[in-house]
Coordinates of C-alpha atoms in Angstrom, one line a residue:
M11 CA 78.5 88.3 129.4
T12 CA 81.9 90.5 129.5
L13 CA 84.6 91.4 127.5
T14 CA 87.2 89.8 129.2
A15 CA 86.7 86.4 127.5
F16 CA 87.2 88.4 123.8
D17 CA 90.2 90.0 125.4
T18 CA 92.3 87.4 126.6
A19 CA 91.6 85.0 123.0
G20 CA 92.8 87.8 121.3
V21 CA 90.1 88.9 119.5
L22 CA 90.0 92.4 120.9
D23 CA 92.6 94.2 121.9
L24 CA 93.5 97.5 123.8
A25 CA 92.5 100.0 121.5
D26 CA 89.2 98.1 121.0
L27 CA 88.1 98.0 124.4
H28 CA 89.1 101.1 125.5
V29 CA 86.9 102.9 123.0
A30 CA 84.3 101.5 123.3
S31 CA 84.2 101.9 126.8
R32 CA 84.5 105.2 126.2
I33 CA 81.4 105.9 124.0
G34 CA 79.4 103.5 126.0
S35 CA 80.6 105.7 129.3
L36 CA 79.9 108.6 126.7
T37 CA 75.8 107.5 126.1
G38 CA 75.2 105.9 129.3
E39 CA 75.1 102.2 127.7
T40 CA 75.8 99.7 129.7
D41 CA 74.7 96.8 127.7
E42 CA 78.2 94.5 127.6
T43 CA 76.8 93.2 124.5
V44 CA 76.4 97.0 122.8
R45 CA 79.7 97.8 124.3
L46 CA 81.2 94.1 122.8
A47 CA 79.5 95.5 119.3
A48 CA 80.9 98.8 119.6
A49 CA 84.6 96.8 120.1
L50 CA 83.7 94.9 117.4
A51 CA 83.3 97.6 114.6
V52 CA 86.7 99.9 116.0
R53 CA 88.6 96.4 115.6
A54 CA 87.2 95.7 112.2
L55 CA 88.5 98.9 110.6
R56 CA 91.6 97.5 111.9
M57 CA 91.3 94.6 109.8
G58 CA 90.4 96.2 106.7
S59 CA 86.5 96.5 106.8
V60 CA 84.0 99.3 107.2
C61 CA 81.4 97.2 109.5
V62 CA 80.7 94.7 111.1
D63 CA 78.0 91.9 110.6
L64 CA 76.7 91.4 113.8
A65 CA 74.9 87.5 112.7
T66 CA 78.2 85.9 110.8
V67 CA 81.3 87.6 113.0
S68 CA 81.4 84.0 115.2
G69 CA 82.1 82.7 111.8
T70 CA 84.8 85.3 110.2
V71 CA 87.8 84.2 109.3
A72 CA 90.6 86.8 110.5
I73 CA 88.5 85.7 114.0
L74 CA 90.4 82.3 113.8
D75 CA 89.9 79.8 116.6
A76 CA 86.9 81.5 117.8
G77 CA 84.0 79.8 118.2
E78 CA 83.9 79.0 121.3
L79 CA 83.7 82.4 122.6
P80 CA 80.2 83.3 124.0
W81 CA 78.5 85.1 121.1
P82 CA 75.4 86.8 122.2
E83 CA 72.0 85.5 120.0
P84 CA 72.1 87.5 116.8
A85 CA 68.6 88.2 116.5
A86 CA 68.7 89.8 120.0
W87 CA 72.6 91.4 119.6
L88 CA 71.0 93.2 116.7
D89 CA 67.8 94.2 118.8
A90 CA 70.0 95.9 121.3
C91 CA 71.7 97.7 119.5
A92 CA 68.8 99.1 117.5
R93 CA 67.6 100.4 121.1
S94 CA 71.3 101.9 122.3
P95 CA 71.9 105.3 122.2
M96 CA 75.2 104.7 121.9
V97 CA 73.6 104.1 117.6
S98 CA 71.9 105.7 115.2
R99 CA 69.7 104.6 113.1
D100 CA 66.8 106.4 110.3
G101 CA 65.7 109.3 112.3
T102 CA 68.4 109.6 115.3
P103 CA 71.2 111.1 113.3
G104 CA 74.5 112.1 115.7
R105 CA 75.6 109.1 117.5
P106 CA 78.3 107.9 117.2
L107 CA 77.7 104.6 115.6
R108 CA 74.9 103.4 112.6
L109 CA 73.5 100.2 112.0
A110 CA 72.3 100.0 108.4
N111 CA 71.2 96.5 106.4
G112 CA 72.2 95.0 110.2
L113 CA 75.3 95.9 108.9
L114 CA 77.1 97.7 112.7
Y115 CA 79.6 101.1 111.7
L116 CA 80.8 103.7 112.9
D117 CA 79.5 106.8 112.1
R118 CA 81.7 108.8 109.6
Y119 CA 82.2 105.1 107.7
W120 CA 78.7 104.7 107.0
R121 CA 78.0 108.5 106.0
E122 CA 81.5 108.0 103.7
E123 CA 80.3 104.8 102.2
E124 CA 77.0 106.4 101.8
S125 CA 77.9 109.3 99.8
I126 CA 80.3 107.1 97.3
R127 CA 76.6 105.2 96.7
R128 CA 75.3 108.1 95.9
Q129 CA 77.3 110.3 94.3
L130 CA 78.0 106.6 91.6
Q131 CA 74.2 106.0 91.3
Q132 CA 73.5 109.8 90.8
R133 CA 76.3 110.4 87.7
A134 CA 74.8 107.1 86.1
T135 CA 72.1 108.8 86.1
D136 CA 72.7 111.7 84.0
P137 CA 75.3 111.1 81.5
P138 CA 77.1 113.3 79.2
A139 CA 76.3 113.8 75.8
A140 CA 78.2 112.6 73.2
D141 CA 78.6 112.7 69.5
L142 CA 78.0 108.5 68.3
T143 CA 79.2 109.1 64.7
R144 CA 82.2 110.6 66.0
L145 CA 82.9 107.9 68.8
R146 CA 82.1 105.2 66.2
A147 CA 84.7 105.9 64.1
D148 CA 87.1 106.8 66.4
L149 CA 87.0 103.7 67.5
D150 CA 87.3 102.1 64.9
R151 CA 89.9 104.4 63.8
L152 CA 92.0 103.6 66.6
F153 CA 91.3 99.6 67.7
D154 CA 91.5 96.9 66.1
A155 CA 89.6 93.2 65.4
S156 CA 91.5 91.5 68.4
S157 CA 91.0 94.9 71.1
C158 CA 87.2 94.6 71.0
R159 CA 87.0 94.8 75.2
Q160 CA 89.5 98.0 74.9
R161 CA 86.9 98.9 72.2
L162 CA 84.1 99.0 74.9
A163 CA 86.1 100.4 77.4
A164 CA 86.4 103.4 75.5
A165 CA 83.2 103.7 74.0
V166 CA 81.8 103.3 78.2
S167 CA 84.0 106.3 79.2
T168 CA 83.0 108.4 76.9
L169 CA 79.4 107.4 78.1
R170 CA 79.3 107.6 81.9
W171 CA 80.6 109.6 83.9
V172 CA 82.1 106.9 85.7
S173 CA 83.6 104.1 84.3
V174 CA 86.3 100.9 85.5
L175 CA 88.6 99.3 83.5
A176 CA 89.8 96.3 85.8
G177 CA 92.1 93.7 84.7
G178 CA 95.5 91.4 85.4
P179 CA 98.9 91.9 84.9
G180 CA 100.1 91.8 81.1
T181 CA 96.4 92.5 79.8
G182 CA 96.6 96.2 78.2
K183 CA 95.1 98.6 80.9
T184 CA 97.4 101.1 80.2
T185 CA 97.2 100.9 76.2
A186 CA 93.8 100.7 76.9
V187 CA 93.5 104.2 78.4
A188 CA 96.0 106.4 76.5
R189 CA 93.4 105.2 73.5
M190 CA 90.5 106.0 75.7
L191 CA 91.8 109.2 76.5
A192 CA 92.1 109.9 72.7
V193 CA 88.7 108.7 71.6
L194 CA 87.6 111.3 74.8
R195 CA 89.6 114.1 73.7
A196 CA 88.7 113.6 69.9
Q197 CA 84.7 114.4 71.3
P198 CA 83.2 117.9 70.2
G199 CA 84.0 120.1 73.2
G200 CA 86.8 122.2 74.1
P201 CA 90.1 120.7 75.2
L202 CA 89.7 118.4 77.8
R203 CA 92.1 119.2 80.8
I204 CA 93.8 115.4 82.5
A205 CA 93.8 114.2 85.5
L206 CA 96.8 111.2 86.4
A207 CA 97.1 109.8 89.4
A208 CA 97.2 106.9 91.5
P209 CA 97.5 105.6 95.2
T210 CA 101.6 105.9 95.9
G211 CA 104.5 107.7 93.7
K212 CA 105.8 105.1 92.7
A213 CA 102.0 103.8 91.1
A214 CA 102.1 107.9 89.4
A215 CA 105.3 107.0 88.3
R216 CA 104.8 104.1 86.6
L217 CA 101.8 104.8 85.8
T218 CA 103.3 108.2 83.6
E219 CA 105.6 106.3 81.6
A220 CA 103.3 103.6 80.9
V221 CA 101.0 106.2 79.6
R222 CA 104.2 108.1 77.9
E223 CA 104.7 104.6 76.3
A224 CA 101.4 103.6 74.8
A225 CA 101.0 107.1 73.3
A226 CA 104.1 107.3 71.4
A227 CA 102.7 104.7 69.1
L228 CA 99.5 106.7 68.3
P229 CA 98.5 108.8 65.7
D230 CA 100.4 113.2 65.9
A231 CA 97.4 114.2 66.2
D232 CA 96.4 111.6 68.9
R233 CA 99.4 112.0 70.9
A234 CA 99.9 116.0 71.1
G235 CA 97.5 115.8 74.1
I236 CA 98.3 112.5 75.9
I237 CA 101.9 112.0 76.0
G238 CA 102.9 115.0 78.4
L239 CA 100.7 114.4 81.4
Q240 CA 102.3 113.9 84.4
A241 CA 100.5 111.9 87.2
S242 CA 100.7 112.6 90.3
T243 CA 99.6 111.2 94.0
L244 CA 95.7 111.3 94.6
H245 CA 97.2 112.8 97.6
R246 CA 98.7 115.9 95.6
L247 CA 95.6 115.8 93.5
L248 CA 93.1 116.7 96.4
G249 CA 95.8 119.6 97.6
R250 CA 97.0 117.6 101.0
Q251 CA 96.7 119.6 103.9
P252 CA 99.3 120.2 106.8
G253 CA 98.3 118.2 110.2
T254 CA 95.6 116.3 108.4
R255 CA 95.5 113.0 106.3
T256 CA 91.6 113.1 105.5
R257 CA 90.8 117.0 104.4
F258 CA 92.4 118.6 101.4
R259 CA 92.0 121.2 99.7
H260 CA 89.8 120.2 96.8
H261 CA 86.3 119.1 97.8
R262 CA 82.6 119.6 97.3
A263 CA 82.3 123.5 98.0
H264 CA 86.0 123.4 95.7
R265 CA 86.1 120.9 93.0
L266 CA 89.3 119.6 91.7
P267 CA 89.6 122.0 88.1
Y268 CA 90.1 118.7 85.8
D269 CA 87.9 117.1 82.7
V270 CA 88.4 113.6 82.9
I271 CA 90.6 112.1 85.9
V272 CA 91.7 108.5 85.8
V273 CA 93.4 106.8 89.2
D274 CA 95.7 103.6 88.4
E275 CA 95.8 101.2 90.9
S276 CA 92.5 101.8 92.0
S277 CA 92.1 98.6 94.1
M278 CA 94.9 100.1 96.4
V279 CA 92.4 103.3 97.3
S280 CA 91.4 103.0 100.4
L281 CA 87.2 104.0 101.7
T282 CA 87.8 107.5 103.0
L283 CA 90.3 108.9 100.1
M284 CA 87.6 107.2 97.2
A285 CA 85.1 109.4 99.4
R286 CA 87.3 112.7 99.4
L287 CA 87.9 112.3 95.8
I288 CA 84.5 111.8 94.3
D289 CA 83.2 114.2 96.2
A290 CA 85.9 116.9 94.7
I291 CA 84.7 115.0 91.4
R292 CA 82.4 118.6 88.9
P293 CA 79.4 116.2 88.3
D294 CA 80.5 117.1 84.7
A295 CA 84.3 115.2 85.1
R296 CA 84.9 112.3 84.4
L297 CA 85.9 109.6 86.8
I298 CA 88.6 106.3 85.3
L299 CA 89.3 103.8 87.9
V300 CA 91.8 100.9 86.2
G301 CA 93.2 98.6 88.7
D302 CA 92.1 95.0 89.4
P303 CA 90.1 93.5 91.5
G304 CA 91.9 90.0 92.8
Q305 CA 94.7 92.1 94.4
L306 CA 94.9 93.6 97.3
A307 CA 93.0 96.5 98.2
S308 CA 93.7 99.0 100.9
V309 CA 95.9 98.3 103.7
E310 CA 93.0 100.9 105.3
A311 CA 89.6 100.1 105.7
G312 CA 87.0 99.8 102.4
A313 CA 87.7 97.2 98.9
V314 CA 85.5 99.8 96.7
L315 CA 87.2 98.9 93.1
G316 CA 86.8 95.2 94.5
D317 CA 83.0 96.3 95.9
I318 CA 81.9 98.3 92.2
V319 CA 83.3 95.4 90.3
A320 CA 81.5 92.9 92.1
A321 CA 78.3 95.0 92.8
P322 CA 74.7 94.3 91.1
G323 CA 73.6 97.4 88.9
L324 CA 70.9 99.1 88.3
P325 CA 69.1 99.2 84.5
E326 CA 71.5 101.6 81.7
P327 CA 69.0 101.8 78.8
E328 CA 70.6 104.9 77.3
L329 CA 74.4 103.2 77.5
Q330 CA 73.1 100.0 75.8
S331 CA 70.9 101.7 73.4
A332 CA 74.5 103.6 72.5
L333 CA 76.7 101.2 72.5
T334 CA 74.7 99.1 70.5
S335 CA 75.2 101.9 68.0
V336 CA 78.8 102.0 68.1
D337 CA 78.4 98.6 67.4
T338 CA 80.5 97.5 71.1
A339 CA 77.3 96.4 73.0
D340 CA 79.0 92.8 73.3
S341 CA 77.8 92.4 76.9
V342 CA 75.9 94.2 79.5
I343 CA 77.7 96.5 81.4
T344 CA 76.9 96.8 85.0
N345 CA 78.3 100.0 86.5
G346 CA 80.5 101.3 84.4
V347 CA 82.7 97.9 84.1
V348 CA 84.7 96.5 81.8
T349 CA 87.0 93.8 82.8
L350 CA 90.0 93.2 79.9
D351 CA 90.7 89.4 80.0
R352 CA 93.2 89.0 77.8
I353 CA 96.6 88.5 78.5
W354 CA 99.4 90.0 76.8
R355 CA 102.4 89.9 78.8
F356 CA 102.8 86.0 80.0
G357 CA 101.0 83.0 79.4
G358 CA 101.7 79.1 80.0
D359 CA 101.6 77.9 83.8
L360 CA 101.9 81.5 84.8
A361 CA 98.7 82.4 83.3
A362 CA 96.8 79.2 84.0
L363 CA 98.1 79.6 88.0
A364 CA 97.0 83.0 88.2
A365 CA 93.7 81.6 86.7
A366 CA 93.6 79.1 89.1
V367 CA 94.0 80.9 91.8
R368 CA 91.2 84.4 91.1
R369 CA 88.8 81.0 90.9
G370 CA 89.5 78.8 93.7
D371 CA 90.5 76.5 93.0
A372 CA 93.1 74.8 95.3
D373 CA 93.6 71.3 93.5
A374 CA 94.1 73.3 89.7
V375 CA 96.5 75.2 91.9
V376 CA 98.4 72.6 93.9
G377 CA 98.5 70.2 90.6
L378 CA 100.2 73.5 89.0
L379 CA 102.9 73.6 91.0
R380 CA 103.5 69.7 91.6
G381 CA 104.0 69.8 87.6
G382 CA 106.3 71.7 87.7
G383 CA 107.4 72.5 84.3
G384 CA 109.3 75.4 82.8
Q385 CA 107.9 78.3 84.9
L386 CA 106.7 77.1 87.9
E387 CA 108.4 75.8 91.4
F388 CA 106.9 74.4 94.2
V389 CA 109.7 74.3 97.2
E390 CA 108.1 71.8 100.4
T391 CA 111.2 71.8 102.1
S392 CA 112.7 75.0 104.8
A393 CA 113.1 77.6 102.5
V394 CA 116.7 78.1 104.1
E395 CA 117.8 75.1 102.8
C396 CA 116.4 75.9 98.9
A397 CA 119.7 75.5 97.1
G398 CA 118.4 76.6 94.5
L399 CA 116.4 79.6 96.1
R400 CA 119.9 80.9 97.5
E401 CA 122.1 80.4 94.8
E402 CA 119.2 82.5 92.5
V403 CA 118.9 85.0 94.9
V404 CA 123.1 85.7 95.6
D405 CA 124.0 85.3 91.9
S406 CA 121.2 88.1 90.6
L407 CA 122.8 90.4 93.8
R408 CA 126.1 89.9 92.5
A409 CA 125.3 91.0 89.1
V410 CA 124.0 93.9 90.3
A411 CA 127.4 94.7 92.7
A412 CA 129.8 93.7 89.6
A413 CA 127.7 96.1 87.0
A414 CA 127.4 99.0 89.7
A415 CA 131.1 99.0 90.0
E416 CA 131.4 99.3 87.2
G417 CA 129.4 102.4 87.3
D418 CA 126.7 100.7 84.7
A419 CA 123.5 102.3 86.3
A420 CA 121.3 100.8 83.8
G421 CA 122.6 97.1 84.2
A422 CA 122.7 97.1 87.8
L423 CA 119.0 98.5 87.4
R424 CA 118.4 96.0 85.2
C425 CA 120.0 92.7 87.1
L426 CA 118.0 93.9 90.5
E427 CA 114.6 93.1 88.5
T428 CA 115.9 89.7 87.0
H429 CA 114.8 88.3 90.8
R430 CA 112.6 89.1 93.8
L431 CA 111.8 87.6 97.0
L432 CA 108.9 88.3 98.4
C433 CA 107.0 87.6 102.3
A434 CA 104.0 87.9 103.4
H435 CA 105.5 89.0 106.9
R436 CA 107.6 91.8 107.7
R437 CA 108.4 90.1 110.9
G438 CA 108.9 86.8 112.3
P439 CA 111.0 83.3 110.6
F440 CA 108.6 83.8 107.3
G441 CA 108.9 88.1 107.3
V442 CA 111.4 90.8 105.6
A443 CA 113.4 91.5 108.6
W444 CA 114.7 87.5 108.9
W445 CA 115.3 87.3 105.2
T446 CA 117.0 90.8 104.5
A447 CA 119.3 89.4 107.4
E448 CA 119.7 85.4 105.8
V449 CA 120.2 87.2 102.5
A450 CA 122.8 89.4 104.8
R451 CA 124.7 86.2 105.4
W452 CA 124.3 84.5 102.4
L453 CA 126.4 87.7 100.7
G454 CA 128.6 88.3 103.6
V455 CA 128.0 92.1 103.9
P456 CA 126.5 93.6 107.1
E457 CA 123.0 94.1 106.9
W458 CA 123.2 97.6 107.7
G459 CA 126.4 99.7 106.6
D460 CA 127.6 102.5 104.6
A461 CA 127.1 102.6 101.0
V462 CA 128.9 100.4 98.7
P463 CA 128.4 99.5 95.4
G464 CA 126.0 97.1 94.9
R465 CA 124.1 97.7 98.0
P466 CA 119.8 97.3 96.5
L467 CA 117.5 99.7 98.4
L468 CA 114.5 100.2 98.7
I469 CA 112.7 104.4 99.8
T470 CA 110.6 104.2 102.5
A471 CA 108.8 107.2 102.2
N472 CA 108.4 110.0 99.8
D473 CA 110.8 112.8 99.5
Y474 CA 109.5 115.0 97.1
E475 CA 112.6 117.4 96.8
A476 CA 114.8 114.6 95.2
G477 CA 111.5 113.6 93.1
L478 CA 111.4 109.7 95.2
F479 CA 108.6 108.0 96.5
N480 CA 107.0 105.3 99.2
G481 CA 108.3 102.0 96.9
D482 CA 110.9 103.0 94.6
T483 CA 113.8 101.2 94.7
G484 CA 117.3 101.3 93.4
V485 CA 121.4 100.4 94.0
I486 CA 124.3 102.6 94.7
V487 CA 126.7 103.0 92.3
Q488 CA 130.1 104.3 91.7
S489 CA 130.4 107.1 89.6
P490 CA 132.8 109.6 88.7
D491 CA 131.4 112.0 90.8
G492 CA 131.5 109.2 93.8
L493 CA 128.9 107.2 95.2
R494 CA 125.8 107.8 93.6
A495 CA 122.3 106.1 94.5
V496 CA 120.3 105.6 91.3
F497 CA 116.4 104.7 91.1
A498 CA 114.8 104.3 87.4
R499 CA 111.8 106.8 86.1
G500 CA 111.0 105.0 83.0
E501 CA 114.0 105.3 80.5
E502 CA 115.3 108.1 82.6
L503 CA 117.8 107.6 85.9
V504 CA 117.2 109.7 89.2
S505 CA 120.4 109.8 91.2
V506 CA 121.0 111.1 94.2
S507 CA 123.8 111.1 96.9
P508 CA 123.2 108.1 99.2
S509 CA 123.4 110.6 102.5
R510 CA 120.4 112.2 101.2
L511 CA 118.6 109.0 101.8
S512 CA 116.7 110.0 104.7
Q513 CA 114.2 106.7 104.7
A514 CA 116.1 103.7 102.6
Q515 CA 116.7 100.0 103.6
P516 CA 118.3 97.7 102.1
L517 CA 116.0 95.9 99.5
Y518 CA 116.9 92.0 99.9
A519 CA 113.0 90.8 100.6
V520 CA 109.9 93.3 99.9
T521 CA 106.3 92.8 101.3
V522 CA 104.0 91.0 99.3
H523 CA 102.1 94.4 99.3
R524 CA 104.7 96.3 99.1
S525 CA 105.9 94.6 95.2
Q526 CA 102.2 95.5 94.0
G527 CA 102.8 97.3 90.6
S528 CA 106.4 96.1 89.3
Q529 CA 106.9 93.2 87.8
F530 CA 110.2 90.4 88.1
E531 CA 111.7 88.5 85.3
R532 CA 111.6 85.4 88.3
V533 CA 109.8 85.3 91.7
S534 CA 110.4 83.3 95.0
L535 CA 107.7 83.6 97.1
I536 CA 108.3 82.5 101.1
L537 CA 104.7 81.3 102.5
P538 CA 103.5 81.5 106.1
P539 CA 102.0 79.0 107.8
A540 CA 98.6 78.3 106.5
S541 CA 97.4 79.7 110.6
S542 CA 99.1 83.0 109.6
P543 CA 95.4 85.3 108.9
L544 CA 98.1 87.0 106.1
L545 CA 97.7 83.8 103.9
T546 CA 94.3 84.9 101.9
R547 CA 93.9 84.5 97.7
E548 CA 94.3 88.4 97.0
L549 CA 98.0 87.9 98.3
F550 CA 98.6 84.9 96.8
Y551 CA 97.6 85.8 93.4
T552 CA 99.2 90.0 93.3
A553 CA 102.6 87.7 94.4
V554 CA 101.9 85.2 91.3
T555 CA 101.3 87.9 89.2
R556 CA 104.4 89.8 90.2
A557 CA 106.6 87.3 88.4
K558 CA 106.9 86.9 84.2
N559 CA 108.4 84.4 83.6
G560 CA 108.5 82.3 86.6
L561 CA 107.8 81.6 90.6
R562 CA 109.1 79.8 93.2
V563 CA 106.6 79.2 95.7
L564 CA 108.3 77.9 98.9
G565 CA 106.1 76.8 101.5
T566 CA 103.5 73.4 102.3
E567 CA 100.6 72.6 100.5
E568 CA 98.8 73.3 103.5
A569 CA 99.3 77.0 103.5
V570 CA 99.0 77.0 99.5
R571 CA 95.4 75.4 100.0
T572 CA 94.9 78.1 102.6
A573 CA 96.0 80.7 101.0
V574 CA 93.6 80.2 97.6
E575 CA 90.5 79.2 99.7
R576 CA 90.6 81.9 102.0
P577 CA 89.6 84.9 100.2
I578 CA 90.1 88.5 101.9
A579 CA 86.8 89.0 104.2
R580 CA 86.2 93.3 104.4
A581 CA 82.8 93.7 105.6
S582 CA 81.1 96.3 103.6
G583 CA 77.5 97.5 102.7
L584 CA 78.3 99.0 99.5
R585 CA 78.5 96.2 97.5
E586 CA 74.9 95.1 97.5
S587 CA 74.2 98.7 98.1
L588 CA 75.1 100.0 94.9
G589 CA 71.6 98.0 93.1
V590 CA 69.8 100.2 95.6
P591 CA 68.1 102.9 94.0
V592 CA 69.2 106.3 95.0

């Protein structure tokens, strides 16, 4: 058996083969089946997994139409890997690959996963001291009867070093965070040093704005230490080191100085970045992970938030006893996870559709889309021929241009949020590049060209000097000082000269991945064919939950059903290992 068949079928690419060949040469491994396993472990990282399950890899969703390939027999394959000089096992450290519980890793990623598991479990065995009388009084003071899940989350964050606040858009996560911080600040002890962080600059800016807005509704005494908090990116929090993406100024030997660290959009945090973060947090500091495990995970390997939320947990009798004493024990808490499931921001067909997607009910999803109603539209003809799409895109962008020409920056930015065209792909007939050109043709303007009032912009790289972040959206606006590029930052506006925008592109369409964390009045989603490996439940759910009041889905029923029935297959050992004692 050679690797040629897997290369020809497109299962492996040149980089996978090169790394496997190099490792084999360095270790003296000549068995082609073991080299295949190594190549698949490298490939797994490209696909978002941190390891490969050799027993099931031949049937994974990501390897479409690969079932006829000459796959090795799983038991013999695992045995060959276990005996290989390429592979570490218990008592044989220092090799490039690691076999653990039937999963094959590149050794670095096994060590990162194991570090996260051990630290999460160790931090659960020695809970923080808390004044339960004060805690109950503050919970009664800050949470009403309709906020029982938020109340529970605040209690868990007080009684545990690591807690998770999960929930979809509109479930009140940020409001809960502000009140959780108020509860923590009211506990006995000195003033708390609090850090807010997120994976991207745009998400950090949104977190700052949302916490300030939620804190403004708190009593004066609670508001003081929260409303002024400023979120940063995780890389800036940890102290980015020039020339490396994985090493930081803060680490196990030089911990972060904070008592409480809140990380929003945690579903977007990769395994490596999460390992670096947890390493850098003091053992007596609290970590609060906030996010939606149903959304798309990090573009890099790992889905740590989803693993923690879905993992089996070890019993925590002290935690359950404390929760009972403060009257919040409405459910058993596993791994410190509290999920908010009541949607406050939107409802109706959109909420029902999001729920059906999350539970994988394709019949219900198709039925809701076909049922129409005021919020949903399903277009099964060619997207280009959809008059409603063209009319809505053109009308919304012309409204942006009209406001921008009059110098109404705030109005132009509001119009920009009324509708967003989302794509799964970047390129091809179902991708952002193609649709950007198509929308420019509809508008009768050049896709690229000189700055003109009304041109919508997408920032594609962080610019800390200008205060702009990857993913920010803005508009070119006419002003008394000439043309300015204007971006919203809460109720404030960031204005810069268009000549300073070296990393910006026209915003006529955007990928679903880039839209994470944002919401728009209406969304039009271009679905690729069912054969696209990017078409997954998480992508569809993320797109659906970007819409506040209306959603148009353009694609086939087969594509919709495929998306709903195909969850992302990210192999990881963390989910199961969290239920195993340290």
